[in-house]
Structure formats: C-alpha cells, structure tokens
Short mmCIF file of C-alpha atoms in Angstrom, two decimals:
data_model
loop_
_atom_site.label_atom_id
_atom_site.label_comp_id
_atom_site.label_asym_id
_atom_site.label_seq_id
_atom_site.Cartn_x
_atom_site.Cartn_y
_atom_site.Cartn_z
CA MET A 1 -129.77 47.55 -99.16
CA ILE A 2 -127.99 44.34 -100.05
CA ASN A 3 -124.61 44.73 -101.80
CA LEU A 4 -125.22 42.71 -104.98
CA SER A 5 -121.53 42.22 -105.78
CA GLN A 6 -120.87 40.78 -102.30
CA ALA A 7 -124.05 38.68 -102.07
CA LYS A 8 -123.96 34.89 -102.24
CA PRO A 9 -125.20 33.19 -105.43
CA SER A 10 -127.97 31.40 -103.50
CA GLU A 11 -129.24 34.69 -101.98
CA LEU A 12 -129.34 36.33 -105.39
CA ARG A 13 -131.10 33.36 -107.00
CA GLU A 14 -133.75 33.56 -104.27
CA MET A 15 -134.32 37.26 -104.94
CA ILE A 16 -134.49 36.61 -108.68
CA ARG A 17 -136.93 33.73 -108.07
CA GLY A 18 -139.19 36.20 -106.21
CA ASN A 19 -138.98 38.71 -109.11
CA GLN A 20 -137.23 41.20 -106.79
CA LEU A 21 -134.24 41.59 -109.12
CA VAL A 22 -135.28 41.87 -112.77
CA LYS A 23 -132.04 43.35 -114.15
CA PRO A 24 -128.82 42.36 -115.92
CA THR A 25 -126.63 40.27 -113.63
CA ALA A 26 -123.20 41.74 -114.54
CA GLY A 27 -121.29 42.55 -111.36
CA MET A 28 -123.45 40.39 -109.09
CA ALA A 29 -121.89 37.71 -106.81
CA GLY A 30 -118.31 38.77 -107.55
CA GLY A 31 -115.96 35.81 -107.98
CA TYR A 32 -118.68 33.36 -109.00
CA ALA A 33 -119.26 32.15 -112.56
CA GLN A 34 -122.45 33.08 -114.41
CA ALA A 35 -123.95 31.08 -117.25
CA ASN A 36 -125.83 31.31 -120.54
CA LEU A 37 -128.89 29.08 -120.84
CA ALA A 38 -130.32 26.94 -123.62
CA ILE A 39 -133.29 24.61 -123.02
CA LEU A 40 -134.37 22.09 -125.63
CA LYS A 41 -136.66 19.09 -125.85
CA LYS A 42 -134.99 15.74 -125.18
CA GLU A 43 -135.37 14.72 -128.85
CA HIS A 44 -132.86 17.47 -129.75
CA ALA A 45 -130.63 17.05 -126.69
CA PHE A 46 -128.12 14.61 -128.19
CA ASP A 47 -127.62 16.78 -131.27
CA PHE A 48 -127.17 19.89 -129.16
CA LEU A 49 -124.81 18.18 -126.70
CA LEU A 50 -122.76 17.02 -129.68
CA PHE A 51 -122.87 20.55 -131.12
CA CYS A 52 -121.41 21.86 -127.84
CA GLN A 53 -118.74 19.13 -127.82
CA ARG A 54 -117.73 20.11 -131.36
CA ASN A 55 -117.86 23.85 -130.71
CA PRO A 56 -116.37 24.26 -127.23
CA LYS A 57 -115.31 27.87 -127.78
CA PRO A 58 -118.81 29.34 -128.29
CA CYS A 59 -120.54 26.58 -126.26
CA PRO A 60 -118.41 25.47 -123.27
CA LEU A 61 -120.72 23.45 -121.02
CA LEU A 62 -120.81 24.07 -117.28
CA ASP A 63 -123.77 21.77 -116.57
CA VAL A 64 -126.45 19.73 -118.33
CA THR A 65 -129.58 18.75 -116.41
CA GLU A 66 -131.29 15.36 -116.44
CA ALA A 67 -134.34 15.37 -118.75
CA GLY A 68 -137.28 16.82 -116.79
CA SER A 69 -135.20 18.00 -113.84
CA PRO A 70 -135.02 21.79 -113.43
CA VAL A 71 -132.09 21.49 -111.00
CA PRO A 72 -128.53 22.14 -112.27
CA LYS A 73 -127.11 19.82 -109.65
CA PHE A 74 -123.44 20.47 -110.34
CA ALA A 75 -123.49 24.22 -111.03
CA ALA A 76 -126.09 25.15 -108.39
CA PRO A 77 -127.72 22.30 -106.43
CA SER A 78 -130.19 24.68 -104.74
CA GLY A 79 -131.10 26.40 -108.01
CA ASP A 80 -134.15 26.09 -110.25
CA ILE A 81 -133.61 26.73 -113.92
CA ARG A 82 -137.28 27.68 -114.40
CA THR A 83 -137.26 30.68 -112.07
CA ASP A 84 -133.69 31.73 -111.23
CA ILE A 85 -132.90 33.82 -114.31
CA PRO A 86 -134.23 37.39 -114.29
CA LYS A 87 -135.39 37.32 -117.93
CA TYR A 88 -135.91 34.50 -120.42
CA ARG A 89 -136.51 34.35 -124.15
CA ILE A 90 -138.88 31.85 -125.74
CA TYR A 91 -137.98 30.94 -129.33
CA LYS A 92 -140.66 29.07 -131.32
CA HIS A 93 -139.61 27.67 -134.69
CA GLY A 94 -136.64 30.05 -134.71
CA GLU A 95 -138.67 33.20 -133.95
CA LEU A 96 -138.41 35.12 -130.70
CA ALA A 97 -141.97 34.71 -129.40
CA GLU A 98 -141.84 36.22 -125.94
CA GLU A 99 -139.71 37.48 -123.04
CA VAL A 100 -140.77 36.29 -119.57
CA THR A 101 -139.40 36.28 -116.01
CA ASP A 102 -140.44 32.71 -115.21
CA ILE A 103 -140.75 29.67 -117.49
CA THR A 104 -142.62 27.34 -115.14
CA ASP A 105 -145.59 27.33 -117.52
CA TYR A 106 -143.36 26.34 -120.45
CA TRP A 107 -141.42 23.62 -118.62
CA LYS A 108 -142.13 20.04 -119.73
CA ASP A 109 -140.89 16.69 -118.44
CA ASP A 110 -138.90 16.07 -121.62
CA MET A 111 -136.80 19.22 -121.45
CA VAL A 112 -133.02 19.35 -120.95
CA ALA A 113 -131.24 22.54 -119.81
CA PHE A 114 -127.71 23.42 -120.91
CA LEU A 115 -125.69 25.94 -118.90
CA ILE A 116 -122.91 27.49 -120.98
CA GLY A 117 -119.93 29.43 -119.63
CA CYS A 118 -120.04 33.24 -119.74
CA SER A 119 -117.32 35.80 -120.45
CA PHE A 120 -117.82 37.58 -117.11
CA THR A 121 -115.30 35.13 -115.60
CA PHE A 122 -112.50 35.97 -118.00
CA GLU A 123 -113.27 39.70 -117.88
CA HIS A 124 -112.65 39.54 -114.15
CA ALA A 125 -109.31 37.83 -114.91
CA LEU A 126 -108.40 40.57 -117.44
CA LEU A 127 -109.21 43.28 -114.87
CA ASN A 128 -107.03 41.49 -112.30
CA ASN A 129 -104.21 41.77 -114.87
CA ASN A 130 -104.74 45.54 -115.22
CA ILE A 131 -106.26 45.10 -118.68
CA SER A 132 -109.34 47.28 -118.70
CA VAL A 133 -112.57 46.15 -120.32
CA ARG A 134 -114.06 48.96 -122.38
CA HIS A 135 -117.78 48.12 -122.19
CA ILE A 136 -117.53 47.91 -118.40
CA GLU A 137 -115.70 51.29 -118.36
CA GLU A 138 -118.40 52.77 -120.58
CA ASP A 139 -121.22 51.00 -118.71
CA ARG A 140 -122.61 49.34 -121.82
CA ASN A 141 -123.41 45.80 -122.92
CA VAL A 142 -120.52 44.07 -124.71
CA PRO A 143 -120.63 44.47 -128.55
CA MET A 144 -121.44 41.17 -130.29
CA TYR A 145 -121.25 40.35 -134.01
CA LYS A 146 -122.35 37.58 -136.35
CA THR A 147 -119.26 36.31 -138.23
CA ASN A 148 -118.53 34.25 -141.33
CA ILE A 149 -116.99 31.54 -139.11
CA SER A 150 -119.07 28.39 -139.52
CA CYS A 151 -119.68 26.33 -136.41
CA ILE A 152 -119.13 22.59 -136.88
CA GLU A 153 -122.60 21.18 -137.45
CA ALA A 154 -124.11 18.36 -135.39
CA GLY A 155 -127.42 16.78 -136.36
CA ILE A 156 -129.94 19.57 -136.94
CA PHE A 157 -127.74 22.29 -135.45
CA HIS A 158 -125.64 24.50 -137.71
CA GLY A 159 -124.87 28.16 -138.29
CA LYS A 160 -122.34 30.94 -137.82
CA MET A 161 -120.42 31.81 -134.68
CA VAL A 162 -121.27 34.96 -132.76
CA VAL A 163 -118.30 36.77 -131.19
CA SER A 164 -117.89 39.48 -128.59
CA MET A 165 -115.26 42.21 -129.03
CA ARG A 166 -113.03 44.02 -126.54
CA PRO A 167 -110.52 46.70 -127.68
CA ILE A 168 -107.12 45.86 -126.14
CA PRO A 169 -104.03 48.12 -126.11
CA GLN A 170 -101.39 46.69 -128.48
CA LYS A 171 -98.94 46.10 -125.61
CA ASP A 172 -101.50 43.96 -123.72
CA VAL A 173 -102.71 41.72 -126.55
CA VAL A 174 -100.34 38.82 -125.84
CA ARG A 175 -101.14 38.91 -122.12
CA ALA A 176 -104.89 38.98 -122.93
CA VAL A 177 -104.44 35.76 -124.93
CA GLN A 178 -102.54 34.12 -122.06
CA VAL A 179 -104.96 35.22 -119.35
CA THR A 180 -108.09 34.05 -121.17
CA SER A 181 -106.47 30.78 -122.35
CA ARG A 182 -106.57 29.65 -118.72
CA PHE A 183 -110.37 29.57 -118.87
CA PRO A 184 -111.58 27.31 -121.71
CA ASP A 185 -114.88 26.71 -119.89
CA VAL A 186 -115.82 30.37 -120.32
CA HIS A 187 -114.86 30.69 -124.02
CA GLY A 188 -111.09 30.62 -123.45
CA ALA A 189 -108.60 32.26 -125.81
CA PRO A 190 -109.72 34.72 -128.51
CA VAL A 191 -110.83 33.37 -131.89
CA HIS A 192 -109.47 36.38 -133.79
CA ILE A 193 -107.19 39.40 -133.30
CA GLY A 194 -107.34 42.50 -135.49
CA ASP A 195 -109.05 43.07 -138.87
CA PRO A 196 -112.82 42.69 -138.35
CA GLY A 197 -113.29 42.14 -142.12
CA ALA A 198 -111.30 38.90 -141.97
CA ILE A 199 -114.13 37.25 -140.02
CA GLY A 200 -116.93 38.89 -142.00
CA ILE A 201 -117.66 41.90 -139.79
CA LYS A 202 -118.47 44.86 -142.07
CA ASP A 203 -118.78 47.71 -139.57
CA ILE A 204 -117.21 47.40 -136.13
CA GLN A 205 -119.36 50.32 -134.94
CA LYS A 206 -122.58 48.43 -135.73
CA PRO A 207 -122.74 45.30 -133.57
CA ASP A 208 -125.53 42.76 -134.22
CA PHE A 209 -126.21 42.42 -130.47
CA GLY A 210 -125.28 44.66 -127.53
CA ASP A 211 -123.79 48.16 -127.79
CA SER A 212 -120.88 49.69 -129.68
CA VAL A 213 -117.85 50.84 -127.68
CA THR A 214 -114.99 53.28 -128.29
CA ILE A 215 -111.82 51.89 -129.92
CA ARG A 216 -108.92 54.19 -129.10
CA GLU A 217 -105.76 54.92 -131.06
CA GLY A 218 -103.26 52.07 -130.54
CA GLU A 219 -105.93 49.55 -129.56
CA VAL A 220 -106.63 46.32 -131.40
CA PRO A 221 -110.10 44.75 -131.58
CA VAL A 222 -109.88 41.27 -130.06
CA PHE A 223 -112.71 38.79 -130.63
CA TRP A 224 -113.87 35.96 -128.38
CA ALA A 225 -116.46 33.26 -129.15
CA CYS A 226 -119.75 34.22 -127.53
CA GLY A 227 -122.46 32.37 -125.61
CA VAL A 228 -125.14 34.09 -127.71
CA THR A 229 -124.12 31.71 -130.54
CA PRO A 230 -126.81 29.13 -129.55
CA GLN A 231 -129.52 31.78 -129.98
CA SER A 232 -128.24 32.58 -133.46
CA ILE A 233 -128.08 28.82 -134.18
CA ALA A 234 -131.69 28.44 -132.95
CA MET A 235 -132.83 31.13 -135.36
CA GLU A 236 -131.27 29.18 -138.25
CA THR A 237 -132.17 25.68 -137.08
CA LYS A 238 -135.74 26.48 -135.97
CA PRO A 239 -136.48 23.81 -133.35
CA SER A 240 -140.17 23.85 -132.29
CA ILE A 241 -139.15 25.37 -128.96
CA MET A 242 -135.92 26.65 -127.45
CA ILE A 243 -135.74 28.68 -124.27
CA THR A 244 -132.74 30.89 -123.48
CA HIS A 245 -131.75 33.65 -121.09
CA ALA A 246 -132.16 37.23 -122.36
CA PRO A 247 -128.66 38.56 -123.22
CA GLY A 248 -127.05 39.94 -120.05
CA TYR A 249 -129.62 38.30 -117.74
CA MET A 250 -127.56 35.27 -116.72
CA PHE A 251 -127.84 32.32 -114.37
CA ILE A 252 -125.64 32.83 -111.29
CA THR A 253 -123.88 29.56 -110.37
CA ASP A 254 -122.16 28.39 -107.18
CA ILE A 255 -118.94 27.76 -109.15
CA ARG A 256 -115.98 29.91 -108.16
CA ASP A 257 -114.39 31.64 -111.17
CA GLU A 258 -110.93 30.45 -110.18
CA LYS A 259 -112.08 26.81 -110.09
CA LEU A 260 -112.49 27.11 -113.88
CA GLY A 261 -108.80 27.93 -114.44
CA VAL A 262 -107.04 24.98 -116.12
CA ILE A 263 -103.78 25.84 -114.42
CA MET B 1 -89.03 -2.00 -143.59
CA ILE B 2 -91.16 1.04 -142.76
CA ASN B 3 -90.12 3.09 -139.72
CA LEU B 4 -93.32 2.98 -137.65
CA SER B 5 -92.45 6.00 -135.50
CA GLN B 6 -91.88 8.16 -138.60
CA ALA B 7 -94.81 6.84 -140.66
CA LYS B 8 -97.86 8.98 -141.35
CA PRO B 9 -101.09 8.18 -139.49
CA SER B 10 -102.91 7.42 -142.76
CA GLU B 11 -100.20 4.96 -143.86
CA LEU B 12 -100.36 3.14 -140.54
CA ARG B 13 -104.16 3.00 -140.57
CA GLU B 14 -104.01 1.44 -144.03
CA MET B 15 -101.58 -1.24 -142.82
CA ILE B 16 -103.75 -1.90 -139.77
CA ARG B 17 -106.83 -2.11 -142.01
CA GLY B 18 -105.05 -4.82 -143.99
CA ASN B 19 -104.18 -6.74 -140.80
CA GLN B 20 -100.47 -6.17 -141.50
CA LEU B 21 -99.85 -4.56 -138.11
CA VAL B 22 -101.62 -6.40 -135.29
CA LYS B 23 -99.63 -5.00 -132.35
CA PRO B 24 -99.78 -2.29 -129.67
CA THR B 25 -99.55 1.17 -131.24
CA ALA B 26 -97.28 2.86 -128.65
CA GLY B 27 -94.47 4.70 -130.42
CA MET B 28 -96.15 4.71 -133.84
CA ALA B 29 -96.65 7.97 -135.81
CA GLY B 30 -94.60 10.09 -133.40
CA GLY B 31 -96.13 13.50 -132.72
CA TYR B 32 -99.70 12.45 -133.54
CA ALA B 33 -102.40 11.80 -130.96
CA GLN B 34 -103.81 8.31 -130.48
CA ALA B 35 -107.25 7.55 -129.10
CA ASN B 36 -109.26 5.15 -126.97
CA LEU B 37 -112.49 3.87 -128.54
CA ALA B 38 -115.99 3.27 -127.22
CA ILE B 39 -118.87 2.34 -129.55
CA LEU B 40 -122.44 2.25 -128.31
CA LYS B 41 -125.90 2.04 -129.79
CA LYS B 42 -127.59 5.38 -130.47
CA GLU B 43 -130.11 4.77 -127.67
CA HIS B 44 -127.24 5.04 -125.16
CA ALA B 45 -125.30 7.77 -126.99
CA PHE B 46 -126.83 10.77 -125.20
CA ASP B 47 -126.19 9.23 -121.78
CA PHE B 48 -122.61 8.36 -122.70
CA LEU B 49 -121.92 11.77 -124.26
CA LEU B 50 -123.23 13.36 -121.07
CA PHE B 51 -121.07 10.96 -119.03
CA CYS B 52 -118.01 12.17 -120.96
CA GLN B 53 -119.04 15.82 -120.49
CA ARG B 54 -119.33 15.25 -116.74
CA ASN B 55 -116.12 13.22 -116.47
CA PRO B 56 -113.67 15.00 -118.78
CA LYS B 57 -110.57 13.71 -116.99
CA PRO B 58 -111.10 9.99 -117.71
CA CYS B 59 -113.20 10.63 -120.85
CA PRO B 60 -111.92 13.65 -122.82
CA LEU B 61 -113.56 13.47 -126.25
CA LEU B 62 -111.52 13.93 -129.41
CA ASP B 63 -114.32 13.01 -131.82
CA VAL B 64 -117.85 11.60 -131.90
CA THR B 65 -119.17 10.10 -135.14
CA GLU B 66 -122.62 10.60 -136.63
CA ALA B 67 -124.89 7.61 -135.91
CA GLY B 68 -124.16 4.93 -138.51
CA SER B 69 -121.06 6.64 -139.94
CA PRO B 70 -117.79 4.77 -139.34
CA VAL B 71 -115.75 7.86 -140.29
CA PRO B 72 -114.26 10.02 -137.50
CA LYS B 73 -114.38 13.06 -139.75
CA PHE B 74 -112.58 15.47 -137.44
CA ALA B 75 -109.90 13.18 -135.98
CA ALA B 76 -109.15 11.23 -139.18
CA PRO B 77 -111.30 11.98 -142.26
CA SER B 78 -109.74 9.09 -144.21
CA GLY B 79 -110.16 6.64 -141.32
CA ASP B 80 -112.67 3.85 -140.74
CA ILE B 81 -113.48 3.04 -137.15
CA ARG B 82 -114.49 -0.54 -138.05
CA THR B 83 -111.08 -1.63 -139.37
CA ASP B 84 -108.37 0.84 -138.34
CA ILE B 85 -107.67 -0.42 -134.83
CA PRO B 86 -105.39 -3.47 -134.55
CA LYS B 87 -107.48 -5.21 -131.89
CA TYR B 88 -111.01 -4.64 -130.59
CA ARG B 89 -112.95 -5.92 -127.60
CA ILE B 90 -116.63 -6.79 -127.82
CA TYR B 91 -118.50 -6.42 -124.52
CA LYS B 92 -121.98 -7.98 -124.35
CA HIS B 93 -124.09 -7.19 -121.28
CA GLY B 94 -120.90 -6.13 -119.47
CA GLU B 95 -118.97 -9.32 -120.24
CA LEU B 96 -115.93 -9.42 -122.51
CA ALA B 97 -117.23 -11.73 -125.25
CA GLU B 98 -114.50 -11.62 -127.88
CA GLU B 99 -111.35 -9.93 -129.19
CA VAL B 100 -111.29 -9.29 -132.96
CA THR B 101 -109.21 -7.35 -135.49
CA ASP B 102 -112.17 -6.02 -137.49
CA ILE B 103 -115.69 -5.11 -136.36
CA THR B 104 -117.37 -4.75 -139.74
CA ASP B 105 -119.67 -7.68 -138.92
CA TYR B 106 -120.73 -6.06 -135.64
CA TRP B 107 -121.27 -2.57 -137.05
CA LYS B 108 -124.91 -1.39 -137.22
CA ASP B 109 -126.51 1.74 -138.62
CA ASP B 110 -127.52 2.91 -135.16
CA MET B 111 -124.01 2.89 -133.67
CA VAL B 112 -122.07 5.95 -132.48
CA ALA B 113 -118.29 5.87 -131.97
CA PHE B 114 -116.54 7.94 -129.31
CA LEU B 115 -112.80 8.62 -129.61
CA ILE B 116 -111.27 9.48 -126.25
CA GLY B 117 -107.86 11.11 -125.71
CA CYS B 118 -104.92 8.87 -124.75
CA SER B 119 -101.99 9.44 -122.39
CA PHE B 120 -99.37 8.87 -125.10
CA THR B 121 -99.61 12.58 -125.91
CA PHE B 122 -98.75 13.78 -122.42
CA GLU B 123 -96.05 11.12 -121.99
CA HIS B 124 -94.36 12.60 -125.02
CA ALA B 125 -94.58 16.03 -123.35
CA LEU B 126 -93.08 14.62 -120.12
CA LEU B 127 -90.18 13.09 -122.07
CA ASN B 128 -89.60 16.44 -123.82
CA ASN B 129 -89.25 17.92 -120.32
CA ASN B 130 -86.63 15.31 -119.34
CA ILE B 131 -89.08 13.55 -117.06
CA SER B 132 -88.66 9.87 -117.82
CA VAL B 133 -91.64 7.53 -118.04
CA ARG B 134 -90.91 4.30 -116.20
CA HIS B 135 -93.09 1.83 -118.14
CA ILE B 136 -91.54 3.06 -121.40
CA GLU B 137 -88.05 2.65 -119.86
CA GLU B 138 -88.97 -0.84 -118.71
CA ASP B 139 -90.80 -1.66 -121.97
CA ARG B 140 -94.04 -2.58 -120.22
CA ASN B 141 -97.67 -1.53 -120.43
CA VAL B 142 -98.57 1.32 -118.05
CA PRO B 143 -99.92 0.10 -114.66
CA MET B 144 -103.63 0.87 -114.24
CA TYR B 145 -105.79 0.61 -111.11
CA LYS B 146 -109.44 0.72 -110.18
CA THR B 147 -109.94 3.44 -107.55
CA ASN B 148 -112.59 4.41 -105.01
CA ILE B 149 -113.16 7.68 -106.93
CA SER B 150 -116.74 7.67 -108.21
CA CYS B 151 -117.33 9.07 -111.66
CA ILE B 152 -120.28 11.45 -111.91
CA GLU B 153 -123.13 9.34 -113.22
CA ALA B 154 -125.16 10.19 -116.33
CA GLY B 155 -128.25 8.19 -117.25
CA ILE B 156 -127.36 4.50 -117.15
CA PHE B 157 -123.60 5.10 -116.88
CA HIS B 158 -121.90 5.01 -113.48
CA GLY B 159 -118.88 3.45 -111.79
CA LYS B 160 -115.40 4.06 -110.46
CA MET B 161 -112.54 5.86 -112.18
CA VAL B 162 -109.57 3.87 -113.49
CA VAL B 163 -106.19 5.61 -113.16
CA SER B 164 -102.75 5.06 -114.64
CA MET B 165 -99.63 5.52 -112.48
CA ARG B 166 -96.18 6.89 -113.28
CA PRO B 167 -93.45 7.13 -110.61
CA ILE B 168 -92.01 10.67 -110.71
CA PRO B 169 -88.87 11.90 -108.90
CA GLN B 170 -89.89 14.24 -106.05
CA LYS B 171 -88.08 17.20 -107.67
CA ASP B 172 -90.08 16.79 -110.92
CA VAL B 173 -93.59 16.39 -109.48
CA VAL B 174 -94.59 20.05 -109.77
CA ARG B 175 -93.29 20.22 -113.36
CA ALA B 176 -95.18 17.02 -114.22
CA VAL B 177 -98.40 18.69 -113.03
CA GLN B 178 -97.68 21.79 -115.12
CA VAL B 179 -96.71 19.90 -118.25
CA THR B 180 -99.75 17.61 -118.27
CA SER B 181 -102.16 20.43 -117.30
CA ARG B 182 -101.57 21.84 -120.80
CA PHE B 183 -103.34 18.82 -122.30
CA PRO B 184 -106.85 18.45 -120.84
CA ASP B 185 -107.99 16.57 -123.97
CA VAL B 186 -105.64 13.68 -123.13
CA HIS B 187 -106.54 13.40 -119.42
CA GLY B 188 -104.73 16.59 -118.33
CA ALA B 189 -103.36 17.11 -114.84
CA PRO B 190 -103.03 14.22 -112.38
CA VAL B 191 -106.00 13.30 -110.21
CA HIS B 192 -103.82 12.25 -107.24
CA ILE B 193 -100.22 12.51 -106.00
CA GLY B 194 -98.74 10.13 -103.42
CA ASP B 195 -100.44 7.67 -101.06
CA PRO B 196 -102.15 4.99 -103.19
CA GLY B 197 -104.39 4.04 -100.23
CA ALA B 198 -106.04 7.46 -100.28
CA ILE B 199 -107.76 6.58 -103.56
CA GLY B 200 -108.49 2.97 -102.65
CA ILE B 201 -105.46 1.23 -104.16
CA LYS B 202 -104.42 -1.58 -101.82
CA ASP B 203 -101.21 -2.80 -103.44
CA ILE B 204 -99.31 -0.57 -105.88
CA GLN B 205 -97.41 -3.62 -107.13
CA LYS B 206 -100.65 -5.33 -108.25
CA PRO B 207 -102.28 -3.22 -110.97
CA ASP B 208 -105.78 -4.19 -112.17
CA PHE B 209 -104.75 -3.66 -115.80
CA GLY B 210 -101.34 -3.46 -117.47
CA ASP B 211 -98.00 -4.28 -115.80
CA SER B 212 -96.36 -3.26 -112.54
CA VAL B 213 -93.28 -1.01 -112.72
CA THR B 214 -90.37 -0.22 -110.39
CA ILE B 215 -90.80 2.70 -107.97
CA ARG B 216 -87.37 3.92 -106.91
CA GLU B 217 -86.27 5.58 -103.67
CA GLY B 218 -87.25 9.27 -103.77
CA GLU B 219 -89.99 8.77 -106.35
CA VAL B 220 -93.65 9.56 -105.80
CA PRO B 221 -96.47 7.62 -107.48
CA VAL B 222 -98.51 10.09 -109.53
CA PHE B 223 -101.95 9.08 -110.82
CA TRP B 224 -103.75 10.25 -113.94
CA ALA B 225 -107.34 9.50 -115.02
CA CYS B 226 -107.30 6.73 -117.61
CA GLY B 227 -109.14 6.04 -120.85
CA VAL B 228 -109.80 2.46 -119.75
CA THR B 229 -112.46 3.92 -117.42
CA PRO B 230 -115.24 3.43 -120.03
CA GLN B 231 -114.48 -0.30 -120.18
CA SER B 232 -114.76 -0.54 -116.41
CA ILE B 233 -118.00 1.48 -116.58
CA ALA B 234 -119.32 -0.87 -119.29
CA MET B 235 -118.69 -3.85 -117.04
CA GLU B 236 -120.78 -2.21 -114.31
CA THR B 237 -123.48 -0.71 -116.53
CA LYS B 238 -123.90 -3.73 -118.82
CA PRO B 239 -125.24 -2.21 -122.07
CA SER B 240 -126.36 -4.90 -124.52
CA ILE B 241 -123.29 -4.18 -126.65
CA MET B 242 -120.24 -1.95 -126.30
CA ILE B 243 -117.20 -2.17 -128.54
CA THR B 244 -113.82 -0.82 -127.42
CA HIS B 245 -110.17 -1.01 -128.44
CA ALA B 246 -108.03 -3.61 -126.66
CA PRO B 247 -105.82 -1.77 -124.11
CA GLY B 248 -102.69 -0.52 -125.88
CA TYR B 249 -104.13 -1.09 -129.38
CA MET B 250 -105.22 2.45 -130.09
CA PHE B 251 -106.72 4.45 -132.97
CA ILE B 252 -104.07 6.66 -134.62
CA THR B 253 -105.53 10.08 -135.45
CA ASP B 254 -104.37 12.86 -137.77
CA ILE B 255 -104.34 15.30 -134.84
CA ARG B 256 -100.93 16.70 -133.93
CA ASP B 257 -100.14 16.30 -130.22
CA GLU B 258 -99.19 19.95 -129.91
CA LYS B 259 -102.56 21.07 -131.33
CA LEU B 260 -104.09 19.67 -128.13
CA GLY B 261 -102.10 22.04 -125.89
CA VAL B 262 -104.43 24.65 -124.38
CA ILE B 263 -101.62 27.21 -124.27
#
C-alpha cells in the first residue's frame, strides 16, 4: 500500500486521474502545497483575476491557466485540471448543480482555471512550531464561517469573505500571527483574533461549512481568510457556470510549501 | 514655499495636476508609497494583469482601475490618473512617441490603469536601517539594466526583466535582503547579488536607464526587479498604445509605506 503522505504529487495526481483515490487530500504529499480551484469562462476571467488581485487574503493565486489549456504549467506542468482533483462541484447560475470526479465533459476552449492557495501549507508551519491544529487533532474538517467582511468587488464579483477558524492557546497567538504571515500565498496572517461577533459570526459552534471543533479554556478563536470564499462569491454573483473543487478535495501541486515563504 | 517632503499626497497631486510641479517625485510626501504607471486598452488588460500576477517582482500591483475610470480608488480615491503624474510617456506600437504632462486627450473609455509598486518605499526602509543608498547620496537617478532574465510570458506580453542596482557594503548584504523582503509589493527581496555578468549585464558602469553610480571597495552590487520592466516589455510587445509615467516621475499614492510591510 502506497504511503500517501510520502508519495510524490505526480504519483497522487495519476491515481486521482484514474479514480483510484476519491477522498479528501489532507495529509497527502507532505511538504507540497495544495490548491483550491475556480474555473470560469474567459468572459469573466478578467473580472475574477482582478477580484483575486484585490482580495489576496481569501484568493491568493498560485497559478492561472491560459484560456482553453487544462495544464497548470507553473504549479504542476504534468497535471490536468480536468481530471486531477478527486471531487469537483459544478455551479450553474449560482446553484450547486452536481458533484463529479472528472470535468472533461464540461471543459470548453474558453475556460480559464484559477488555482488558489490552501491553508494546509500554513497548518504544517504551525505544527512545526508546536502549535497544534484542533481540527487535525479531532480528525474533522476545518470549521468555516460566512462573515460580515465585504470583499472588495471587481466587475461582476462581490460578496462576503469566508473564514476558517483555529482555536489557539493565548500564549501562542502572537507566534501564530508571525508564522502564518510568512505565507501570504496561502492566506497569510489571520484576518481576526478573538470575538466571533465582531466579524458577524453568531454561533461559533455552528460553522457554515466544515465541522465544529472544541475550544478549550484559555484558547482564543483565530480566523484566517478561506479559499472557499470564491464559492460563496459564485453563489451571490451567479455566473452561468463556475467549476470548483469540493471542499477538502484539493489539487496537489508540485510547489514545495517552503518555497511559498516570503522570508 | 511648501516643504515637498512633508506635504500630503493629495496636496502634491493637486499641484502636479495644475502643472506647478513638473519634476521627479523622489523625496516628496515622505512615508507614502509612490507608483509606476502602465495604461493599456481593455482588450490587453487581462493579459497584462496575468503578466503582473506571474511576475510579481518586477510588476507588484498596488491598484488596477475599472475600465474607463481614471480614479485609482484604493491607492488614491481623490486622484486622477490622467493628470496627477508630472510627466507621461506615450508608446505607440512599441515606440516612444511623445512625453506629455497630461493625458486627458489620450484617455479613452476602454482604458485600464495599472499602478505598480516603486522602490522608493524599500529605499526608505534601507535608510532606516543605516544602509545608505548610493544614488541618493550622489543625487542621481538609480542605475537600471536590461538583463537576460526572462519574465514569464502571459498572452501577448513577454520580454526580459529590468533591474535596478544598489551597491551594498558586504557586511550589510544579508540585512538588505531581510529588510526588502518585508515589502513584496514594492519589488521585495533582490533578484541577484554579485556578479553582473551572471544576469547578462556586460558593463556595470553603463546602465540602460538612469545614471551610473560609484561602487566602492568592499561593496557588492545588489539587483532588484524594477518597475521599468513594463516599458521594456511594451517595446518588445508593441501594443497599439501604452501610456506610462516617465522614469522618476511617479504617481504619489495615499498608501503609507509601512502598510505595505508583510510583517
């Protein structure tokens, strides 16, 4: 049995392409960055690229493909965006229409794929600093919340930021800010520390996406911008078609986590 | 007489708008970021935005305007991109056609303006670290060179990177890397340290743009990606029209230098 955490990104993408690995990708290809996906028609590509430029915390770009090319040539030159994610979501006019394991039938020559950095990279950095990550400890998906923080709009794209939350012991909060600040391409520093109500979260135990996790005495909820934001934006903006990964089922790139550190 | 280094960005932009201040902007509005300019027609805007995303060291974006709007609403909400730069360059089909102090007559409803970070911000940070900046000492323009480093192409845009050079005492080279790494939005860390020949520079005393400066015994030439790169790219790519600032005549933003520090 292949050790998924030790496997090379290209090996894992090949297994995923053959539908041999239809599962969340957390923990696979340790040390390599994974990515969120958003695919749009070329007519919306400038607006979305501008949206990402204006909102680099929820939407830090790792790669953008040429229109019609399914190859993310910088993030994974041997990859194919149509087949190398274990599970995709098809949004039509802002509604989730279908979940599929291959989007070859949906792919058109005027589509552009955006690969957006994923928090797995900075979670690895937190763990290396002896700051534990609760949802990993509890073997759950990270809790994610819609906030009252407006993204900066660009063309047709607008909406609220989605954040992920990790409870951090009070004594480690400053270090958590420092550690994640090194990685702006995977959401970077937190967007908020403490009171969930201040960013419009009513009940910390009821996340809008993912699972709830235990917050212990002496721990502070710390919130990072989240790569699920584009899906929430799609639901508000309602483009005729937008294809994304299913939350947790990411694209595994050839980019080393540490290469994303700014210093 | 107004003290230009202490004046507010909005005051200076108003003077520039009235053609009362047709001079290089170095040293004006101390503590505020200045910006390089590139204006293109909307049909080329996606390609150029993608070029900037793929080449963040020479082309870090501070703001991108909506097509047809001359207002850089994030970098300077009270600014007007058509009048607030002391001197512009008009490139037609890759040739420098004219230098003007106002581009209102050239402005069209399908134009998009890109404001790109400028090295003044990190030079200020070097000075605050007691690392002197030779061309400021010698009251010259920074020396800039075409290199053999290829930018990553995007659509029609391709070409070589332009770099600026500052001689740094051997003992300060590591600190210079650290200090400038904090500011990725104004070119960030150097792209090369030492041997000019290794990046295709034949004669360090003959810059392609700007002035030559003295390199003293025990100093190392250190090279940073430069915001003049888009002008060099324009000359190779030859879009029907591209409007830029004249080197040294920058756009003064309302953004505080320190707000651009990633940590």
